[in-house]
GROMACS .gro file of C-alpha atoms in nm:
model
  456
    1UNK     CA    1  -0.013   0.006   0.016
    2UNK     CA    2   0.103   0.374  -0.087
    3UNK     CA    3   0.208   0.581   0.212
    4UNK     CA    4   0.136   0.896  -0.022
    5UNK     CA    5  -0.112   1.133  -0.002
    6UNK     CA    6  -0.281   1.435  -0.196
    7UNK     CA    7  -0.484   1.656  -0.059
    8UNK     CA    8  -0.625   1.353   0.203
    9UNK     CA    9  -0.689   1.118  -0.064
   10UNK     CA   10  -0.421   0.778  -0.106
   11UNK     CA   11  -0.195   0.845  -0.463
   12UNK     CA   12  -0.279   0.471  -0.546
   13UNK     CA   13  -0.638   0.499  -0.526
   14UNK     CA   14  -0.602   0.857  -0.700
   15UNK     CA   15  -0.413   0.679  -0.999
   16UNK     CA   16  -0.646   0.364  -0.997
   17UNK     CA   17  -0.937   0.552  -1.014
   18UNK     CA   18  -0.785   0.830  -1.311
   19UNK     CA   19  -0.708   0.507  -1.520
   20UNK     CA   20  -1.061   0.376  -1.517
   21UNK     CA   21  -1.186   0.679  -1.612
   22UNK     CA   22  -0.948   0.690  -1.893
   23UNK     CA   23  -1.037   0.380  -2.028
   24UNK     CA   24  -1.383   0.450  -1.951
   25UNK     CA   25  -1.397   0.782  -2.172
   26UNK     CA   26  -1.198   0.613  -2.457
   27UNK     CA   27  -1.411   0.348  -2.513
   28UNK     CA   28  -1.764   0.554  -2.530
   29UNK     CA   29  -1.609   0.817  -2.755
   30UNK     CA   30  -1.532   0.613  -3.027
   31UNK     CA   31  -1.679   0.876  -3.299
   32UNK     CA   32  -1.460   1.132  -3.162
   33UNK     CA   33  -1.154   0.945  -3.141
   34UNK     CA   34  -1.197   0.817  -3.497
   35UNK     CA   35  -1.230   1.186  -3.581
   36UNK     CA   36  -0.936   1.345  -3.463
   37UNK     CA   37  -0.720   1.075  -3.562
   38UNK     CA   38  -0.824   1.147  -3.911
   39UNK     CA   39  -0.843   1.543  -3.912
   40UNK     CA   40  -0.694   1.682  -3.621
   41UNK     CA   41  -0.334   1.649  -3.755
   42UNK     CA   42  -0.418   2.017  -3.970
   43UNK     CA   43  -0.358   2.181  -3.674
   44UNK     CA   44  -0.062   2.250  -3.432
   45UNK     CA   45  -0.003   1.997  -3.157
   46UNK     CA   46  -0.372   1.856  -3.234
   47UNK     CA   47  -0.570   2.175  -3.173
   48UNK     CA   48  -0.687   2.497  -3.274
   49UNK     CA   49  -0.611   2.687  -2.989
   50UNK     CA   50  -0.349   2.547  -2.730
   51UNK     CA   51  -0.502   2.544  -2.410
   52UNK     CA   52  -0.739   2.253  -2.533
   53UNK     CA   53  -0.449   1.990  -2.451
   54UNK     CA   54  -0.477   2.125  -2.067
   55UNK     CA   55  -0.844   1.871  -2.071
   56UNK     CA   56  -0.834   1.587  -1.881
   57UNK     CA   57  -0.952   1.347  -2.113
   58UNK     CA   58  -0.726   1.094  -2.301
   59UNK     CA   59  -0.841   1.246  -2.620
   60UNK     CA   60  -1.088   1.565  -2.693
   61UNK     CA   61  -1.461   1.539  -2.724
   62UNK     CA   62  -1.601   1.688  -3.019
   63UNK     CA   63  -1.921   1.905  -2.951
   64UNK     CA   64  -2.204   1.862  -3.216
   65UNK     CA   65  -2.389   2.148  -3.060
   66UNK     CA   66  -2.488   2.345  -2.773
   67UNK     CA   67  -2.825   2.481  -2.639
   68UNK     CA   68  -2.905   2.639  -2.256
   69UNK     CA   69  -2.691   2.452  -1.992
   70UNK     CA   70  -2.595   2.131  -2.183
   71UNK     CA   71  -2.360   2.035  -2.475
   72UNK     CA   72  -2.394   1.733  -2.705
   73UNK     CA   73  -2.103   1.504  -2.862
   74UNK     CA   74  -2.115   1.335  -3.165
   75UNK     CA   75  -2.116   1.026  -3.000
   76UNK     CA   76  -2.459   1.108  -2.854
   77UNK     CA   77  -2.373   1.230  -2.534
   78UNK     CA   78  -2.592   1.522  -2.342
   79UNK     CA   79  -2.367   1.665  -2.068
   80UNK     CA   80  -2.436   1.886  -1.809
   81UNK     CA   81  -2.237   2.235  -1.885
   82UNK     CA   82  -2.101   2.410  -1.575
   83UNK     CA   83  -1.761   2.511  -1.756
   84UNK     CA   84  -2.000   2.726  -1.983
   85UNK     CA   85  -1.711   2.827  -2.229
   86UNK     CA   86  -1.478   2.944  -1.899
   87UNK     CA   87  -1.760   3.234  -1.835
   88UNK     CA   88  -1.810   3.286  -2.254
   89UNK     CA   89  -2.129   3.135  -2.195
   90UNK     CA   90  -2.240   3.224  -1.852
   91UNK     CA   91  -2.556   3.330  -1.983
   92UNK     CA   92  -2.624   3.001  -2.124
   93UNK     CA   93  -2.563   2.873  -2.506
   94UNK     CA   94  -2.726   3.088  -2.766
   95UNK     CA   95  -2.975   3.263  -2.542
   96UNK     CA   96  -3.216   3.324  -2.767
   97UNK     CA   97  -3.282   3.707  -2.737
   98UNK     CA   98  -2.883   3.665  -2.894
   99UNK     CA   99  -2.968   3.403  -3.152
  100UNK     CA  100  -3.210   3.619  -3.255
  101UNK     CA  101  -2.998   3.949  -3.279
  102UNK     CA  102  -2.707   3.743  -3.486
  103UNK     CA  103  -2.975   3.597  -3.732
  104UNK     CA  104  -3.107   3.941  -3.805
  105UNK     CA  105  -2.775   4.123  -3.802
  106UNK     CA  106  -2.613   3.906  -4.051
  107UNK     CA  107  -2.908   4.055  -4.296
  108UNK     CA  108  -2.760   4.351  -4.252
  109UNK     CA  109  -2.380   4.311  -4.220
  110UNK     CA  110  -2.133   4.188  -4.017
  111UNK     CA  111  -1.827   4.414  -4.017
  112UNK     CA  112  -1.821   4.779  -4.203
  113UNK     CA  113  -1.577   5.031  -3.922
  114UNK     CA  114  -1.890   5.279  -3.884
  115UNK     CA  115  -2.138   5.252  -3.604
  116UNK     CA  116  -2.464   5.104  -3.684
  117UNK     CA  117  -2.822   5.207  -3.419
  118UNK     CA  118  -2.757   4.934  -3.211
  119UNK     CA  119  -2.463   5.089  -3.133
  120UNK     CA  120  -2.619   5.377  -2.957
  121UNK     CA  121  -2.878   5.149  -2.794
  122UNK     CA  122  -2.566   4.918  -2.649
  123UNK     CA  123  -2.402   5.264  -2.512
  124UNK     CA  124  -2.726   5.333  -2.351
  125UNK     CA  125  -2.749   5.041  -2.174
  126UNK     CA  126  -2.335   4.996  -2.079
  127UNK     CA  127  -2.427   5.302  -1.897
  128UNK     CA  128  -2.778   5.134  -1.746
  129UNK     CA  129  -2.597   4.796  -1.620
  130UNK     CA  130  -2.198   4.921  -1.521
  131UNK     CA  131  -2.258   5.324  -1.496
  132UNK     CA  132  -2.212   5.631  -1.607
  133UNK     CA  133  -1.894   5.569  -1.801
  134UNK     CA  134  -1.692   5.690  -2.158
  135UNK     CA  135  -1.737   5.307  -2.324
  136UNK     CA  136  -1.493   5.201  -2.589
  137UNK     CA  137  -1.630   4.834  -2.728
  138UNK     CA  138  -1.304   4.558  -2.798
  139UNK     CA  139  -1.305   4.199  -2.929
  140UNK     CA  140  -1.138   4.046  -2.612
  141UNK     CA  141  -1.064   4.135  -2.232
  142UNK     CA  142  -0.700   4.105  -2.334
  143UNK     CA  143  -0.728   4.378  -2.558
  144UNK     CA  144  -0.974   4.613  -2.347
  145UNK     CA  145  -0.706   4.571  -2.055
  146UNK     CA  146  -0.458   4.665  -2.312
  147UNK     CA  147  -0.566   4.942  -2.414
  148UNK     CA  148  -0.669   5.052  -2.067
  149UNK     CA  149  -0.329   5.045  -1.980
  150UNK     CA  150  -0.216   5.260  -2.237
  151UNK     CA  151  -0.435   5.510  -2.128
  152UNK     CA  152  -0.328   5.467  -1.731
  153UNK     CA  153   0.047   5.565  -1.875
  154UNK     CA  154  -0.084   5.838  -2.083
  155UNK     CA  155  -0.267   6.042  -1.871
  156UNK     CA  156  -0.052   5.985  -1.529
  157UNK     CA  157   0.299   5.948  -1.741
  158UNK     CA  158   0.400   5.678  -1.522
  159UNK     CA  159   0.555   5.356  -1.660
  160UNK     CA  160   0.420   5.066  -1.409
  161UNK     CA  161   0.136   4.836  -1.346
  162UNK     CA  162   0.033   4.681  -1.005
  163UNK     CA  163  -0.063   4.360  -1.022
  164UNK     CA  164  -0.159   4.049  -0.838
  165UNK     CA  165   0.034   3.808  -0.781
  166UNK     CA  166  -0.108   3.483  -0.949
  167UNK     CA  167  -0.356   3.751  -1.130
  168UNK     CA  168  -0.558   3.722  -1.437
  169UNK     CA  169  -0.603   3.926  -1.701
  170UNK     CA  170  -0.613   3.738  -2.029
  171UNK     CA  171  -0.283   3.756  -2.230
  172UNK     CA  172  -0.146   4.100  -2.158
  173UNK     CA  173   0.218   4.101  -2.210
  174UNK     CA  174   0.241   4.395  -1.972
  175UNK     CA  175   0.151   4.205  -1.687
  176UNK     CA  176   0.272   3.825  -1.675
  177UNK     CA  177   0.509   3.878  -1.352
  178UNK     CA  178   0.509   3.696  -1.044
  179UNK     CA  179   0.691   3.696  -0.723
  180UNK     CA  180   0.959   3.522  -0.618
  181UNK     CA  181   1.170   3.536  -0.311
  182UNK     CA  182   0.939   3.868  -0.258
  183UNK     CA  183   1.093   4.022  -0.607
  184UNK     CA  184   0.888   4.080  -0.915
  185UNK     CA  185   0.994   3.882  -1.174
  186UNK     CA  186   0.887   3.731  -1.551
  187UNK     CA  187   0.678   3.490  -1.493
  188UNK     CA  188   0.836   3.139  -1.555
  189UNK     CA  189   0.638   3.020  -1.776
  190UNK     CA  190   0.611   3.253  -2.073
  191UNK     CA  191   0.717   3.156  -2.406
  192UNK     CA  192   0.936   3.315  -2.583
  193UNK     CA  193   0.932   3.642  -2.377
  194UNK     CA  194   1.274   3.780  -2.411
  195UNK     CA  195   1.133   4.140  -2.269
  196UNK     CA  196   1.194   4.226  -1.919
  197UNK     CA  197   0.846   4.296  -1.783
  198UNK     CA  198   0.940   4.431  -1.442
  199UNK     CA  199   1.054   4.788  -1.599
  200UNK     CA  200   0.699   4.829  -1.675
  201UNK     CA  201   0.512   4.637  -1.374
  202UNK     CA  202   0.535   4.539  -0.972
  203UNK     CA  203   0.374   4.256  -0.810
  204UNK     CA  204   0.265   4.237  -0.483
  205UNK     CA  205  -0.008   3.970  -0.268
  206UNK     CA  206  -0.368   4.016  -0.310
  207UNK     CA  207  -0.486   4.159   0.014
  208UNK     CA  208  -0.171   4.246   0.168
  209UNK     CA  209  -0.253   4.653   0.175
  210UNK     CA  210   0.097   4.748   0.315
  211UNK     CA  211   0.291   4.605   0.055
  212UNK     CA  212   0.046   4.782  -0.234
  213UNK     CA  213   0.098   5.121  -0.013
  214UNK     CA  214   0.494   5.036  -0.033
  215UNK     CA  215   0.512   5.035  -0.398
  216UNK     CA  216   0.247   5.288  -0.486
  217UNK     CA  217   0.491   5.492  -0.255
  218UNK     CA  218   0.770   5.522  -0.565
  219UNK     CA  219   0.558   5.711  -0.764
  220UNK     CA  220   0.576   5.476  -1.068
  221UNK     CA  221   0.295   5.324  -1.073
  222UNK     CA  222   0.059   5.443  -1.321
  223UNK     CA  223  -0.228   5.206  -1.223
  224UNK     CA  224  -0.350   4.923  -1.018
  225UNK     CA  225  -0.518   4.655  -1.220
  226UNK     CA  226  -0.747   4.383  -0.985
  227UNK     CA  227  -1.009   4.156  -1.033
  228UNK     CA  228  -1.260   4.226  -0.726
  229UNK     CA  229  -1.225   3.825  -0.654
  230UNK     CA  230  -0.897   3.640  -0.747
  231UNK     CA  231  -1.036   3.374  -0.983
  232UNK     CA  232  -0.716   3.231  -1.183
  233UNK     CA  233  -0.600   2.940  -0.949
  234UNK     CA  234  -0.781   2.883  -0.662
  235UNK     CA  235  -1.069   3.140  -0.580
  236UNK     CA  236  -0.945   3.421  -0.336
  237UNK     CA  237  -1.191   3.647  -0.181
  238UNK     CA  238  -1.092   3.992  -0.077
  239UNK     CA  239  -1.036   4.042   0.305
  240UNK     CA  240  -1.295   4.290   0.484
  241UNK     CA  241  -1.163   4.628   0.401
  242UNK     CA  242  -0.902   4.530   0.099
  243UNK     CA  243  -1.119   4.739  -0.151
  244UNK     CA  244  -1.177   5.015   0.079
  245UNK     CA  245  -0.841   5.034   0.128
  246UNK     CA  246  -0.713   4.992  -0.245
  247UNK     CA  247  -0.967   5.284  -0.297
  248UNK     CA  248  -0.793   5.535  -0.041
  249UNK     CA  249  -0.434   5.402  -0.115
  250UNK     CA  250  -0.487   5.447  -0.520
  251UNK     CA  251  -0.651   5.794  -0.491
  252UNK     CA  252  -0.359   5.933  -0.230
  253UNK     CA  253  -0.086   5.843  -0.459
  254UNK     CA  254  -0.260   5.958  -0.779
  255UNK     CA  255  -0.230   5.591  -0.893
  256UNK     CA  256  -0.563   5.477  -1.099
  257UNK     CA  257  -0.766   5.181  -1.020
  258UNK     CA  258  -0.865   4.947  -1.291
  259UNK     CA  259  -1.098   4.649  -1.234
  260UNK     CA  260  -1.105   4.404  -1.440
  261UNK     CA  261  -1.439   4.158  -1.403
  262UNK     CA  262  -1.422   3.935  -1.667
  263UNK     CA  263  -1.452   3.635  -1.444
  264UNK     CA  264  -1.639   3.796  -1.178
  265UNK     CA  265  -1.941   3.945  -1.381
  266UNK     CA  266  -2.118   3.614  -1.249
  267UNK     CA  267  -2.156   3.853  -0.858
  268UNK     CA  268  -2.443   3.951  -0.988
  269UNK     CA  269  -2.618   4.273  -1.214
  270UNK     CA  270  -2.339   4.482  -1.245
  271UNK     CA  271  -2.057   4.247  -1.165
  272UNK     CA  272  -1.872   4.283  -0.811
  273UNK     CA  273  -1.856   4.638  -0.890
  274UNK     CA  274  -2.142   4.749  -0.884
  275UNK     CA  275  -2.304   4.479  -0.620
  276UNK     CA  276  -2.046   4.628  -0.369
  277UNK     CA  277  -2.013   4.989  -0.479
  278UNK     CA  278  -1.634   4.983  -0.584
  279UNK     CA  279  -1.532   5.330  -0.723
  280UNK     CA  280  -1.282   5.242  -1.036
  281UNK     CA  281  -1.134   5.460  -1.274
  282UNK     CA  282  -1.111   5.203  -1.569
  283UNK     CA  283  -1.332   4.913  -1.611
  284UNK     CA  284  -1.350   4.632  -1.779
  285UNK     CA  285  -1.518   4.313  -1.870
  286UNK     CA  286  -1.512   4.038  -2.167
  287UNK     CA  287  -1.640   3.704  -2.243
  288UNK     CA  288  -2.026   3.732  -2.147
  289UNK     CA  289  -2.114   4.047  -2.211
  290UNK     CA  290  -2.200   3.990  -2.553
  291UNK     CA  291  -2.389   3.653  -2.493
  292UNK     CA  292  -2.069   3.448  -2.616
  293UNK     CA  293  -2.006   3.690  -2.933
  294UNK     CA  294  -1.603   3.773  -2.872
  295UNK     CA  295  -1.671   4.120  -2.725
  296UNK     CA  296  -1.572   4.314  -2.442
  297UNK     CA  297  -1.579   4.632  -2.342
  298UNK     CA  298  -1.373   4.923  -2.140
  299UNK     CA  299  -1.460   5.244  -1.978
  300UNK     CA  300  -1.332   5.563  -1.777
  301UNK     CA  301  -1.484   5.738  -1.560
  302UNK     CA  302  -1.584   6.113  -1.699
  303UNK     CA  303  -1.282   6.308  -1.577
  304UNK     CA  304  -1.037   6.014  -1.648
  305UNK     CA  305  -1.217   6.074  -2.002
  306UNK     CA  306  -1.101   6.421  -1.985
  307UNK     CA  307  -0.746   6.373  -1.874
  308UNK     CA  308  -0.731   6.086  -2.158
  309UNK     CA  309  -0.847   6.346  -2.426
  310UNK     CA  310  -0.549   6.653  -2.345
  311UNK     CA  311  -0.333   6.300  -2.360
  312UNK     CA  312  -0.472   6.221  -2.713
  313UNK     CA  313  -0.491   6.544  -2.844
  314UNK     CA  314  -0.095   6.625  -2.744
  315UNK     CA  315   0.023   6.291  -2.890
  316UNK     CA  316   0.238   6.286  -3.275
  317UNK     CA  317  -0.051   6.203  -3.532
  318UNK     CA  318  -0.014   5.833  -3.638
  319UNK     CA  319  -0.116   5.490  -3.480
  320UNK     CA  320  -0.197   5.512  -3.089
  321UNK     CA  321  -0.149   5.188  -3.103
  322UNK     CA  322  -0.493   5.095  -2.929
  323UNK     CA  323  -0.796   4.925  -3.130
  324UNK     CA  324  -0.835   4.652  -3.410
  325UNK     CA  325  -1.026   4.674  -3.728
  326UNK     CA  326  -1.317   4.410  -3.634
  327UNK     CA  327  -1.345   4.564  -3.310
  328UNK     CA  328  -1.711   4.750  -3.252
  329UNK     CA  329  -1.854   4.590  -3.569
  330UNK     CA  330  -2.234   4.591  -3.571
  331UNK     CA  331  -2.244   4.195  -3.490
  332UNK     CA  332  -2.102   4.262  -3.152
  333UNK     CA  333  -2.330   4.579  -3.100
  334UNK     CA  334  -2.623   4.391  -3.168
  335UNK     CA  335  -2.570   4.109  -2.940
  336UNK     CA  336  -2.422   4.313  -2.657
  337UNK     CA  337  -2.814   4.488  -2.672
  338UNK     CA  338  -2.934   4.218  -2.738
  339UNK     CA  339  -2.779   4.057  -2.421
  340UNK     CA  340  -2.768   4.390  -2.145
  341UNK     CA  341  -3.158   4.425  -2.261
  342UNK     CA  342  -3.300   4.085  -2.226
  343UNK     CA  343  -3.027   3.835  -2.095
  344UNK     CA  344  -2.845   4.039  -1.831
  345UNK     CA  345  -3.156   4.060  -1.601
  346UNK     CA  346  -3.209   4.071  -1.256
  347UNK     CA  347  -3.419   3.834  -1.270
  348UNK     CA  348  -3.183   3.564  -1.458
  349UNK     CA  349  -2.879   3.651  -1.168
  350UNK     CA  350  -3.137   3.546  -0.889
  351UNK     CA  351  -3.177   3.200  -1.086
  352UNK     CA  352  -2.833   3.210  -1.117
  353UNK     CA  353  -2.744   3.243  -0.748
  354UNK     CA  354  -2.980   3.069  -0.592
  355UNK     CA  355  -2.844   2.738  -0.756
  356UNK     CA  356  -2.524   2.836  -0.697
  357UNK     CA  357  -2.584   2.833  -0.335
  358UNK     CA  358  -2.751   2.499  -0.357
  359UNK     CA  359  -2.470   2.359  -0.554
  360UNK     CA  360  -2.209   2.519  -0.294
  361UNK     CA  361  -2.427   2.366   0.006
  362UNK     CA  362  -2.425   2.049  -0.192
  363UNK     CA  363  -2.077   2.014  -0.233
  364UNK     CA  364  -1.976   2.122   0.143
  365UNK     CA  365  -2.197   1.904   0.265
  366UNK     CA  366  -2.031   1.624   0.101
  367UNK     CA  367  -1.697   1.743   0.143
  368UNK     CA  368  -1.801   1.706   0.484
  369UNK     CA  369  -1.922   1.388   0.534
  370UNK     CA  370  -1.627   1.249   0.385
  371UNK     CA  371  -1.413   1.481   0.654
  372UNK     CA  372  -1.214   1.588   0.297
  373UNK     CA  373  -0.969   1.863   0.411
  374UNK     CA  374  -1.150   2.069   0.129
  375UNK     CA  375  -1.386   2.408   0.148
  376UNK     CA  376  -1.598   2.515  -0.118
  377UNK     CA  377  -1.635   2.980  -0.197
  378UNK     CA  378  -1.913   3.072  -0.400
  379UNK     CA  379  -1.883   3.445  -0.629
  380UNK     CA  380  -2.245   3.513  -0.705
  381UNK     CA  381  -2.313   3.248  -0.982
  382UNK     CA  382  -1.970   3.089  -0.964
  383UNK     CA  383  -1.885   2.788  -0.738
  384UNK     CA  384  -1.583   2.625  -0.702
  385UNK     CA  385  -1.443   2.379  -0.468
  386UNK     CA  386  -1.062   2.369  -0.363
  387UNK     CA  387  -0.908   2.073  -0.276
  388UNK     CA  388  -0.718   2.202   0.021
  389UNK     CA  389  -0.834   2.399   0.358
  390UNK     CA  390  -0.914   2.728   0.365
  391UNK     CA  391  -0.972   2.987   0.309
  392UNK     CA  392  -0.689   3.138   0.102
  393UNK     CA  393  -0.559   3.452   0.092
  394UNK     CA  394  -0.342   3.532  -0.211
  395UNK     CA  395  -0.204   3.372  -0.513
  396UNK     CA  396   0.092   3.198  -0.326
  397UNK     CA  397  -0.155   3.036  -0.070
  398UNK     CA  398  -0.398   2.982  -0.405
  399UNK     CA  399  -0.118   2.847  -0.591
  400UNK     CA  400   0.003   2.587  -0.307
  401UNK     CA  401  -0.388   2.464  -0.307
  402UNK     CA  402  -0.392   2.365  -0.649
  403UNK     CA  403  -0.341   1.986  -0.685
  404UNK     CA  404  -0.322   1.896  -1.084
  405UNK     CA  405  -0.337   1.525  -1.070
  406UNK     CA  406  -0.619   1.517  -0.789
  407UNK     CA  407  -0.852   1.793  -1.012
  408UNK     CA  408  -0.762   1.617  -1.330
  409UNK     CA  409  -0.905   1.299  -1.210
  410UNK     CA  410  -1.187   1.417  -1.031
  411UNK     CA  411  -1.292   1.603  -1.427
  412UNK     CA  412  -1.271   1.332  -1.596
  413UNK     CA  413  -1.478   1.135  -1.358
  414UNK     CA  414  -1.772   1.420  -1.260
  415UNK     CA  415  -1.756   1.453  -1.703
  416UNK     CA  416  -1.813   1.025  -1.694
  417UNK     CA  417  -2.102   1.089  -1.474
  418UNK     CA  418  -2.214   1.367  -1.705
  419UNK     CA  419  -2.150   1.693  -1.535
  420UNK     CA  420  -1.845   1.915  -1.742
  421UNK     CA  421  -1.652   2.203  -1.503
  422UNK     CA  422  -1.376   2.351  -1.655
  423UNK     CA  423  -1.018   2.220  -1.715
  424UNK     CA  424  -0.800   2.480  -1.506
  425UNK     CA  425  -0.935   2.500  -1.154
  426UNK     CA  426  -1.219   2.363  -1.026
  427UNK     CA  427  -1.470   2.608  -1.117
  428UNK     CA  428  -1.818   2.572  -1.204
  429UNK     CA  429  -2.110   2.802  -1.352
  430UNK     CA  430  -2.484   2.848  -1.289
  431UNK     CA  431  -2.681   2.962  -1.597
  432UNK     CA  432  -2.994   3.127  -1.637
  433UNK     CA  433  -3.115   2.781  -1.847
  434UNK     CA  434  -2.962   2.563  -1.564
  435UNK     CA  435  -3.214   2.331  -1.378
  436UNK     CA  436  -3.224   2.254  -1.033
  437UNK     CA  437  -3.166   1.865  -1.147
  438UNK     CA  438  -2.852   1.939  -1.320
  439UNK     CA  439  -2.732   2.071  -1.010
  440UNK     CA  440  -2.859   1.824  -0.806
  441UNK     CA  441  -2.671   1.576  -1.038
  442UNK     CA  442  -2.353   1.713  -1.024
  443UNK     CA  443  -2.351   1.690  -0.658
  444UNK     CA  444  -2.442   1.327  -0.654
  445UNK     CA  445  -2.195   1.248  -0.869
  446UNK     CA  446  -1.916   1.458  -0.667
  447UNK     CA  447  -2.062   1.243  -0.389
  448UNK     CA  448  -1.999   0.920  -0.566
  449UNK     CA  449  -1.597   0.986  -0.667
  450UNK     CA  450  -1.564   1.174  -0.281
  451UNK     CA  451  -1.677   0.785  -0.190
  452UNK     CA  452  -1.429   0.621  -0.362
  453UNK     CA  453  -1.156   0.831  -0.283
  454UNK     CA  454  -1.176   0.855   0.090
  455UNK     CA  455  -1.351   0.477   0.148
  456UNK     CA  456  -1.167   0.310   0.455
   0.00000   0.00000   0.00000
């Protein structure tokens, strides 16, 4: 018998579970396996985007269709989807209002570098949902963050962006830094990065206001860029008073406060910012804001927009380094209108939060019943079980709590029982289309798996 234990689970028992679940998946998806063998070699490493290799299946399924909170693969399996495109489809797959908007706009043209009537409607709805800012439309939240960082540097005349260790802001090169031995350095896993990113970024731990104050005291930080809740690894909630302290420190130092709600839009109507009364200078949200159509938005306060106007007027003529050709296209605007008006509603959030609470409570009950040294965190419609004791306080603790070997086996076992969760961590989302029975099936599957892993 092996003495090795991973997050309370015997390593040999975990290995046995993973092997059985891998065999089970491979045996039940022959059509997908054959199709991939015949056609995937056109893509680098067999996938159209590299992180698709991060899923824990022995090979990928091929999805035939997705509707509401269910996906169907070409082998005929209907799967309860709690990944929901890692937030991209948080309001469900193909919400009817968005699908209708896509059909209507498709007949009027896809992109023409000029606004449509829907653009003006989208602007009014952005103000209503998120606040009276001056808005811009991008294609991804990565783009939105990148452009907003340029604005922050331009108006402050300062080079550095402060981020938190383990943060998630898409693939913005400028902030791909981490802490090592208490010092900011390039993230170790970066591919092909030759620039010294520490010239433009400084990294401290989440929830550490003293470290924030010390970094801001140097006078070279243009903006603090943060998620309201850390979501990139194991979820970390803000300590009481953290956001109020962050706002006070940035104002005192002359730095701007950028809030990235790309994941925490799950918090409720208007995101964590509106639910909890935060006061950012720059607000960013992407992924699900247009119902799954690739879209992000970023907004500036009135005061900051005026400062940007002065900086923009003073620059030399030529390319500003901001903007992409397909951003703010009429299809995006049509989908923004449909989502903000018909889908991103208080009624839908109430449904999502009620079922998310049911899921969190059920998972916690199972964890307690098996005396697993794990815990559950919920932020609105977003739920995560973490295979470590909690709560966690910063990115270093979150990284230490991450258990890739255990999580891979759990994810695969859940999928074989009909529930799909996010591949990168143990995140689950509830959509307006999610049903109580789907939540209960996931809890039951989780209990079945933990019963095997923690049996005497």
